[in-house]
Coordinates of C-alpha atoms and ligand atoms in Angstrom, one line a residue:
M1 CA 25.1 31.1 24.8
V2 CA 26.3 30.7 21.3
V3 CA 23.8 29.6 18.8
E4 CA 25.0 26.8 16.7
R5 CA 24.8 27.4 12.9
R6 CA 23.3 24.7 10.9
K7 CA 23.6 24.2 7.4
P8 CA 20.4 23.5 5.6
M9 CA 20.2 20.3 3.5
E10 CA 17.9 19.8 0.5
I11 CA 15.0 17.3 1.2
G12 CA 16.1 15.0 -1.4
E13 CA 19.5 14.6 0.2
G14 CA 18.0 14.0 3.5
V15 CA 15.8 11.3 2.3
K16 CA 18.7 9.7 0.6
R17 CA 20.5 9.6 3.8
V18 CA 17.7 8.0 5.6
L19 CA 17.3 5.5 3.0
A20 CA 20.9 4.5 3.2
H21 CA 20.0 2.9 6.7
P22 CA 17.6 0.2 5.6
L23 CA 15.6 -1.7 8.2
E24 CA 16.1 -5.5 8.2
L25 CA 12.7 -6.9 9.1
Q26 CA 12.0 -10.7 10.0
A27 CA 8.9 -12.4 8.5
E28 CA 6.2 -13.9 10.6
E29 CA 3.6 -16.5 9.5
L30 CA 0.0 -15.5 9.9
N31 CA -3.4 -16.9 9.1
I32 CA -5.2 -15.7 5.9
E33 CA -7.8 -14.0 8.1
D34 CA -5.1 -11.9 9.6
V35 CA -3.0 -10.7 6.8
L36 CA -5.2 -7.7 5.3
D37 CA -3.0 -4.8 4.7
R38 CA 0.3 -6.6 5.7
V39 CA 3.1 -7.0 3.2
L40 CA 4.0 -10.2 1.5
A41 CA 7.5 -11.5 2.6
E42 CA 7.3 -14.4 0.1
P43 CA 6.1 -14.5 -3.5
I44 CA 2.8 -16.2 -4.2
I45 CA 3.2 -19.1 -6.5
A46 CA 0.4 -21.0 -8.3
D47 CA 0.7 -24.6 -6.8
H48 CA -1.6 -25.8 -9.7
D49 CA -3.0 -24.9 -13.1
V50 CA -6.0 -22.6 -13.2
P51 CA -8.4 -24.1 -14.4
P52 CA -6.9 -27.3 -12.8
F53 CA -8.7 -29.5 -15.6
N54 CA -10.3 -28.9 -18.9
R55 CA -13.8 -27.5 -18.2
S56 CA -16.9 -26.3 -19.6
P57 CA -17.4 -22.5 -19.9
Y58 CA -21.3 -22.9 -20.8
D59 CA -24.2 -24.8 -20.0
G60 CA -24.6 -27.2 -22.9
F61 CA -23.6 -30.6 -24.3
A62 CA -20.1 -32.1 -24.4
L63 CA -19.5 -33.9 -27.6
R64 CA -17.0 -35.3 -30.1
A65 CA -16.0 -32.7 -32.9
E66 CA -15.4 -35.6 -35.2
D67 CA -19.1 -36.5 -35.0
T68 CA -20.2 -33.2 -36.4
V69 CA -17.8 -33.0 -39.5
K70 CA -20.7 -33.4 -41.9
A71 CA -23.3 -31.6 -39.7
S72 CA -25.2 -28.6 -41.3
T73 CA -28.6 -27.0 -41.1
E74 CA -29.8 -29.2 -44.0
T75 CA -28.1 -32.4 -42.8
P76 CA -28.0 -32.4 -38.9
V77 CA -26.4 -35.2 -37.1
H78 CA -28.1 -37.0 -34.1
L79 CA -26.6 -37.7 -30.8
E80 CA -27.8 -39.6 -27.8
V81 CA -27.5 -37.9 -24.5
I82 CA -26.1 -40.5 -22.2
E83 CA -25.4 -38.6 -18.9
E84 CA -25.8 -35.4 -17.0
I85 CA -23.2 -33.7 -15.0
G86 CA -23.1 -30.4 -12.9
A87 CA -20.1 -28.4 -11.6
G88 CA -18.0 -30.5 -9.3
Q89 CA -19.2 -33.7 -10.9
V90 CA -17.1 -35.9 -13.0
A91 CA -18.9 -38.1 -15.9
K92 CA -19.0 -41.9 -15.3
S93 CA -18.9 -42.8 -19.0
H94 CA -16.3 -42.4 -21.7
L95 CA -17.9 -40.6 -24.7
R96 CA -18.2 -42.8 -27.8
Q97 CA -19.2 -42.2 -31.3
G98 CA -22.8 -40.7 -31.7
Q99 CA -22.9 -39.6 -28.0
A100 CA -23.1 -36.5 -26.0
I101 CA -23.2 -35.6 -22.3
R102 CA -25.3 -32.7 -20.9
I103 CA -22.9 -30.6 -18.9
M104 CA -23.1 -27.6 -16.8
T105 CA -20.7 -24.5 -16.5
G106 CA -17.5 -25.4 -14.5
A107 CA -17.8 -29.1 -14.9
A108 CA -15.0 -31.2 -16.2
I109 CA -15.0 -32.3 -19.8
P110 CA -15.8 -36.0 -19.9
E111 CA -13.3 -38.4 -21.4
G112 CA -13.7 -38.7 -25.1
A113 CA -15.3 -35.3 -25.6
D114 CA -13.2 -32.4 -27.2
A115 CA -15.9 -29.7 -27.8
V116 CA -19.0 -28.1 -26.1
S117 CA -22.2 -26.9 -27.7
M118 CA -24.4 -24.3 -26.1
F119 CA -27.9 -25.2 -25.4
E120 CA -29.1 -22.8 -27.8
V121 CA -27.7 -24.1 -31.0
V122 CA -29.2 -27.8 -30.7
K123 CA -32.7 -29.3 -30.6
E124 CA -33.5 -31.5 -27.8
Y125 CA -35.9 -34.4 -28.3
E126 CA -36.6 -38.1 -27.4
K127 CA -36.5 -41.2 -29.5
D128 CA -37.5 -44.6 -28.1
S129 CA -37.7 -42.6 -24.7
K130 CA -34.0 -41.8 -24.9
P131 CA -32.9 -38.2 -24.8
M132 CA -31.3 -37.0 -28.1
I133 CA -30.0 -33.9 -29.6
E134 CA -29.8 -32.7 -33.1
V135 CA -26.7 -30.7 -34.0
G136 CA -26.9 -28.6 -37.1
R137 CA -23.4 -27.2 -37.2
K138 CA -19.7 -28.2 -37.1
F139 CA -17.5 -28.0 -34.1
R140 CA -13.7 -27.7 -34.0
P141 CA -11.7 -29.8 -31.7
G142 CA -11.2 -27.8 -28.4
Q143 CA -14.1 -25.5 -29.3
N144 CA -15.8 -24.0 -26.1
I145 CA -13.4 -25.6 -23.8
A146 CA -11.6 -23.8 -21.1
Q147 CA -8.3 -25.6 -21.3
Q148 CA -6.4 -26.6 -18.1
G149 CA -3.8 -23.9 -17.2
E150 CA -5.1 -21.3 -19.7
D151 CA -5.6 -18.8 -17.1
T152 CA -2.5 -19.4 -15.0
G153 CA 0.1 -22.3 -15.2
K154 CA 1.5 -24.1 -12.3
G155 CA 4.7 -22.6 -11.0
T156 CA 3.8 -19.0 -12.1
V157 CA 4.7 -16.2 -9.7
L158 CA 1.4 -14.5 -9.2
I159 CA 2.2 -11.8 -6.8
E160 CA 5.6 -10.6 -5.9
K161 CA 7.0 -10.3 -2.4
G162 CA 6.7 -6.8 -1.1
T163 CA 3.1 -6.3 -2.2
R164 CA 0.6 -5.1 0.3
I165 CA -2.3 -7.6 0.6
K166 CA -5.7 -6.1 -0.5
P167 CA -9.0 -8.1 -0.5
G168 CA -8.3 -9.2 -4.2
V169 CA -4.8 -10.6 -3.2
T170 CA -6.8 -12.6 -0.5
A171 CA -8.6 -14.2 -3.2
I172 CA -5.4 -15.5 -4.9
L173 CA -4.1 -16.6 -1.4
A174 CA -7.2 -18.8 -1.1
T175 CA -7.2 -20.1 -4.6
F176 CA -3.9 -21.5 -4.2
G177 CA -4.3 -22.9 -0.8
Y178 CA -2.3 -20.4 1.3
K179 CA -3.8 -20.9 4.7
T180 CA -0.9 -19.2 6.3
I181 CA 1.2 -16.6 4.8
K182 CA 4.6 -15.2 5.5
V183 CA 4.4 -11.4 6.1
Y184 CA 6.9 -8.9 7.1
R185 CA 6.8 -8.1 11.0
K186 CA 5.8 -4.4 11.3
P187 CA 8.5 -2.0 12.2
K188 CA 8.2 -1.0 15.9
I189 CA 8.6 2.7 16.2
G190 CA 8.9 4.0 19.7
I191 CA 7.4 7.5 20.4
Y192 CA 8.3 10.2 23.1
A193 CA 6.6 13.5 23.1
T194 CA 9.0 16.0 24.7
G195 CA 7.8 19.4 26.5
T196 CA 7.2 20.6 30.0
E197 CA 4.1 22.3 28.5
L198 CA 2.5 19.2 27.4
L199 CA -0.7 17.8 29.1
D200 CA -2.2 14.4 28.7
I201 CA -5.6 14.2 26.7
D202 CA -7.7 13.8 29.8
E203 CA -6.1 16.6 31.8
P204 CA -8.0 19.9 32.2
L205 CA -6.1 22.9 30.5
Q206 CA -3.9 24.8 32.7
P207 CA -2.1 28.3 32.1
G208 CA 0.8 27.9 29.8
K209 CA 0.1 24.4 29.0
I210 CA -1.3 22.6 25.8
R211 CA -2.5 19.1 25.2
N212 CA -0.1 16.7 23.5
S213 CA -1.5 16.0 20.1
N214 CA 1.8 15.0 18.3
A215 CA 2.0 11.7 19.9
Y216 CA -1.3 10.6 18.6
M217 CA -0.9 12.1 15.4
I218 CA 2.4 10.5 14.6
S219 CA 1.2 7.3 16.0
A220 CA -1.6 7.3 13.4
Q221 CA 0.7 8.3 10.6
I222 CA 3.1 5.5 11.6
R223 CA 0.2 3.0 11.7
K224 CA -1.0 4.0 8.2
M225 CA 2.7 3.7 6.9
G226 CA 2.5 0.1 8.1
G227 CA 4.6 0.5 11.2
E228 CA 3.6 -0.4 14.8
P229 CA 3.6 2.7 17.0
L230 CA 4.7 2.3 20.7
Y231 CA 3.9 5.5 22.6
L232 CA 6.3 5.6 25.5
G233 CA 5.0 8.8 27.1
K234 CA 5.8 12.5 27.3
L235 CA 9.1 13.8 28.8
A236 CA 9.6 17.1 30.5
D237 CA 12.3 19.2 29.2
D238 CA 15.0 18.0 31.5
F239 CA 18.3 16.9 30.1
E240 CA 19.0 13.9 32.3
A241 CA 15.6 12.6 32.3
C242 CA 15.4 12.7 28.5
F243 CA 18.8 11.2 28.1
E244 CA 17.9 8.2 30.6
A245 CA 14.5 7.7 28.7
V246 CA 16.0 7.7 25.3
S247 CA 19.0 5.4 26.0
A248 CA 16.8 3.1 28.0
V249 CA 14.4 2.2 25.2
L250 CA 16.6 2.0 22.1
N251 CA 17.1 -1.7 22.4
D252 CA 13.3 -2.4 22.3
V253 CA 12.5 -0.4 19.0
D254 CA 13.4 -0.6 15.4
A255 CA 13.7 3.2 15.5
L256 CA 12.6 6.1 17.8
V257 CA 10.6 9.2 17.1
T258 CA 10.8 12.1 19.4
T259 CA 8.7 15.2 18.9
G260 CA 9.8 18.7 20.0
G261 CA 13.3 19.8 21.7
V262 CA 15.2 19.8 18.3
S263 CA 15.4 23.6 17.9
V264 CA 18.1 25.8 19.4
G265 CA 16.0 27.0 22.3
D266 CA 17.2 26.9 25.8
Y267 CA 15.2 23.9 26.6
D268 CA 15.9 22.0 23.3
Y269 CA 17.9 19.0 24.6
L270 CA 17.9 16.7 21.8
P271 CA 20.9 17.8 20.0
A272 CA 22.9 17.3 23.2
I273 CA 21.4 14.0 23.7
Y274 CA 22.5 12.8 20.3
E275 CA 25.9 14.1 21.2
K276 CA 26.2 12.4 24.5
L277 CA 24.8 9.1 23.0
G278 CA 27.6 9.4 20.5
A279 CA 25.1 9.2 17.7
N280 CA 26.0 10.2 14.2
T281 CA 23.9 13.0 12.8
L282 CA 22.6 12.5 9.2
F283 CA 21.0 15.9 9.3
N284 CA 19.9 18.6 11.6
K285 CA 18.5 21.2 9.3
I286 CA 16.5 20.8 6.1
A287 CA 15.8 23.3 3.7
M288 CA 12.0 23.2 4.0
R289 CA 9.0 24.9 5.8
P290 CA 7.6 23.8 7.9
G291 CA 10.0 21.5 9.8
S292 CA 13.4 22.9 9.1
V293 CA 14.8 21.7 12.4
T294 CA 14.0 18.1 11.4
T295 CA 17.0 16.0 12.7
V296 CA 17.9 12.5 12.1
A297 CA 20.7 10.7 13.8
E298 CA 21.8 7.0 13.7
H299 CA 23.0 5.3 17.0
Q300 CA 24.1 1.6 16.8
G301 CA 22.3 0.9 13.7
K302 CA 18.9 2.5 14.9
L303 CA 17.6 5.8 13.6
L304 CA 16.4 8.4 15.9
F305 CA 13.9 10.9 14.2
G306 CA 13.9 14.3 16.0
L307 CA 10.7 15.8 14.6
S308 CA 9.7 19.4 15.4
G309 CA 7.2 19.9 18.2
N310 CA 5.1 22.2 16.0
P311 CA 2.3 20.0 14.8
S312 CA 2.3 20.8 11.1
A313 CA 6.1 20.6 11.0
C314 CA 5.9 17.3 12.9
F315 CA 3.4 16.0 10.5
V316 CA 5.5 17.0 7.5
G317 CA 8.8 15.6 8.8
G318 CA 7.0 12.3 9.4
E319 CA 5.6 12.1 6.1
L320 CA 8.8 13.1 4.2
F321 CA 11.4 11.1 6.2
L322 CA 9.8 8.4 8.5
R323 CA 7.4 7.2 5.7
P324 CA 10.1 6.1 3.2
F325 CA 12.2 4.5 6.0
I326 CA 9.3 2.5 7.4
K327 CA 8.1 1.6 4.0
Q328 CA 11.2 0.7 2.2
A329 CA 11.8 -2.1 4.7
V330 CA 8.8 -3.9 3.4
E331 CA 7.1 -2.3 0.5
S332 CA 7.9 -1.6 -3.1
T333 CA 6.1 1.6 -3.1
P334 CA 7.7 3.7 -0.2
F335 CA 7.0 7.3 -1.4
L336 CA 4.1 9.7 -1.6
A337 CA 2.9 9.8 -5.2
K338 CA 3.6 13.2 -6.9
I339 CA 1.3 14.9 -9.6
K340 CA 0.7 18.3 -11.1
A341 CA -2.0 20.6 -10.3
V342 CA -3.0 24.2 -10.7
L343 CA -2.8 26.5 -7.7
A344 CA -6.2 27.9 -6.9
K345 CA -5.1 30.6 -4.6
D346 CA -2.2 33.1 -4.7
F347 CA 0.7 32.5 -2.5
P348 CA 2.7 35.7 -2.6
K349 CA 5.2 35.3 0.0
P350 CA 8.5 34.2 -1.3
N351 CA 10.7 31.9 0.9
P352 CA 14.2 30.7 0.3
F353 CA 13.3 27.0 1.4
T354 CA 11.0 24.6 -0.1
R355 CA 7.5 25.1 1.2
L356 CA 5.2 22.2 1.8
V357 CA 1.7 23.8 2.1
R358 CA -0.9 21.5 3.5
G359 CA -3.5 21.4 0.7
K360 CA -6.7 19.9 -0.5
I361 CA -7.0 18.6 -4.0
E362 CA -10.1 19.0 -6.3
Y363 CA -10.4 17.0 -9.4
T364 CA -12.4 18.8 -12.0
T365 CA -13.3 18.2 -15.6
E366 CA -10.8 20.9 -16.4
G367 CA -8.0 19.4 -14.5
V368 CA -6.6 19.0 -11.0
R369 CA -6.7 22.1 -8.8
V370 CA -5.3 22.6 -5.4
A371 CA -5.8 25.0 -2.5
P372 CA -4.2 25.4 0.8
T373 CA -6.1 24.4 3.8
G374 CA -6.4 26.6 7.0
L375 CA -3.4 28.6 8.4
D376 CA 0.0 28.2 6.7
K377 CA 1.9 28.1 10.0
S378 CA 4.0 25.3 11.2
S379 CA 2.2 25.6 14.6
S380 CA -1.2 25.0 13.0
V381 CA -3.1 21.9 14.0
T382 CA -6.3 22.5 11.8
S383 CA -4.6 22.8 8.5
I384 CA -3.3 19.2 8.7
A385 CA -6.6 17.8 9.4
E386 CA -8.2 18.8 6.2
A387 CA -5.2 18.3 4.1
D388 CA -4.9 15.5 1.6
T389 CA -1.8 16.9 -0.1
F390 CA 1.4 18.9 0.2
I391 CA 1.7 21.6 -2.2
V392 CA 5.4 21.7 -2.9
L393 CA 6.4 25.3 -3.7
P394 CA 10.1 25.4 -4.5
G395 CA 12.3 28.0 -2.7
G396 CA 13.2 31.2 -4.3
T397 CA 12.6 34.8 -4.5
R398 CA 9.2 34.9 -6.1
G399 CA 5.7 34.0 -4.8
F400 CA 3.1 31.9 -6.6
K401 CA -0.2 33.0 -8.3
T402 CA -3.5 31.5 -8.9
G403 CA -3.3 29.5 -12.2
D404 CA 0.5 28.5 -11.6
E405 CA 1.2 24.8 -12.2
V406 CA 2.5 23.4 -9.1
E407 CA 3.6 19.8 -8.0
V408 CA 1.8 18.2 -5.1
L409 CA 2.3 15.1 -2.9
L410 CA -0.7 13.0 -2.5
L411 CA -1.1 11.9 1.2
D412 CA -3.2 8.9 0.3
N413 CA -1.4 7.6 -3.0
E414 CA 1.9 5.8 -2.8
S415 CA 4.6 5.5 -5.5
D416 CA 7.9 3.8 -6.2
L417 CA 9.2 7.1 -7.8
N418 CA 11.2 9.0 -5.5
P419 CA 9.5 12.6 -5.7
W420 CA 12.9 14.2 -5.0
E421 CA 14.6 12.8 -7.8
K422 CA 14.3 14.6 -11.1
Ligands
LIG501 P1 9.5 22.6 20.3 O1 10.0 21.9 18.9 O2 9.8 21.7 21.5 O3 10.3 23.9 20.3 O4 8.1 22.9 20.2 C1 7.5 23.9 19.2 C2 6.2 24.2 19.5 O5 5.3 23.0 19.3 C3 5.8 24.7 20.8 O6 4.8 25.8 20.8 C4 5.3 23.6 21.6 O7 4.4 23.8 22.7 C5 4.6 22.8 20.5 N1 4.5 21.3 20.7 C6 5.7 20.6 21.2 N2 5.3 19.4 21.4 C7 4.0 19.3 21.2 C8 3.1 18.3 21.1 N3 3.4 16.8 21.5 N4 1.8 18.4 20.9 C9 1.4 19.7 20.4 N5 2.2 20.6 20.3 C10 3.5 20.5 20.8
LIG502 MG1 9.8 21.9 23.3

């Protein structure tokens, strides 16, 4: 058998090719209770002014600034308190010369009033059993009044479409009466795990066999990226069976992920399956470790992600290529955020390919440090469990030393900056 030679592609170029196949997603309308973590498919617009009316920011007395023009500590003015209103109430009377209304925070400013005095600056007393206040200072018209629309004017776009709905966004939705909201449908991503060696979770171990961890890992990754994973089962390494299974499901998903079978081994059938489908291969080798065999092909507008069977390689392939694909369809921040950190451990072995080492970040008062987690092998399952970053070590002829500044991709932080563009 002639082993096919594959030309490695830079990670950034691979990501670019994936992004050139955007997913068009429909919107669906959901109740406000069901939209947490979903992505807005419509901008949120203020349907009224905030505040919706002039209101009092304090507990105090609404009055006419005009009545206080001559007021001072020596020559206070005296106003009759004709009514009392709390938040949610509207005054019955129109304020006239010499009058004030006792008002609570949040209540609408009564007609005729144009300023509010806090309790602390007036003296309350009674005259002929009528409540009165003595005001010993001047007020400007508009003083201590929260003006209608000062926070937000009607018609303002408050939140752009493409924003993920967090609890704070929910408050805005409720403020403006959005009982139902248009959000993007989640991209439905089918998953097959290939490999005759694979056992289900609940099967006892047998000689030569291992449990299928990739399907569950990649499902969890997809869910976290905002997609809807659809686990379709595991497939033995049988060309016809795999071909049938892959072709049968393409119409039901937005994209398909397979794990395993993309190498050049005797039972790696994915490349031949892509060929028989007539799919167009975007790449079949990436200049990275782990996951250099990561393959992406396009067939009738659908992307087929052929991830490595090695757990670490599968994880890396998913984060680097599947993530921006799923996220760009709906969200304005499709990439892992990139920051700089200082290496806390030597990495002496040079590698011609960019290495994505699973690492754990530590924020110290002296700066950000990062150290690899567990075994740096593409087959390692444990190194992924502890990792919160990928340490990006550029390919070349030299190794890396403790204290070197390196770039890291944060697995739990997103950004609109493509980390592979300079
Ligand atoms: P492959 O990419 O099919 O050559 O598989 C590479 C390595 O990953 C082999 O050691 C497989 O046994 C292992 N592997 C493949 N699929 C899975 C899976 N779903 N879960 C865990 N390990 C796997
Ligand atoms: Mg295999």
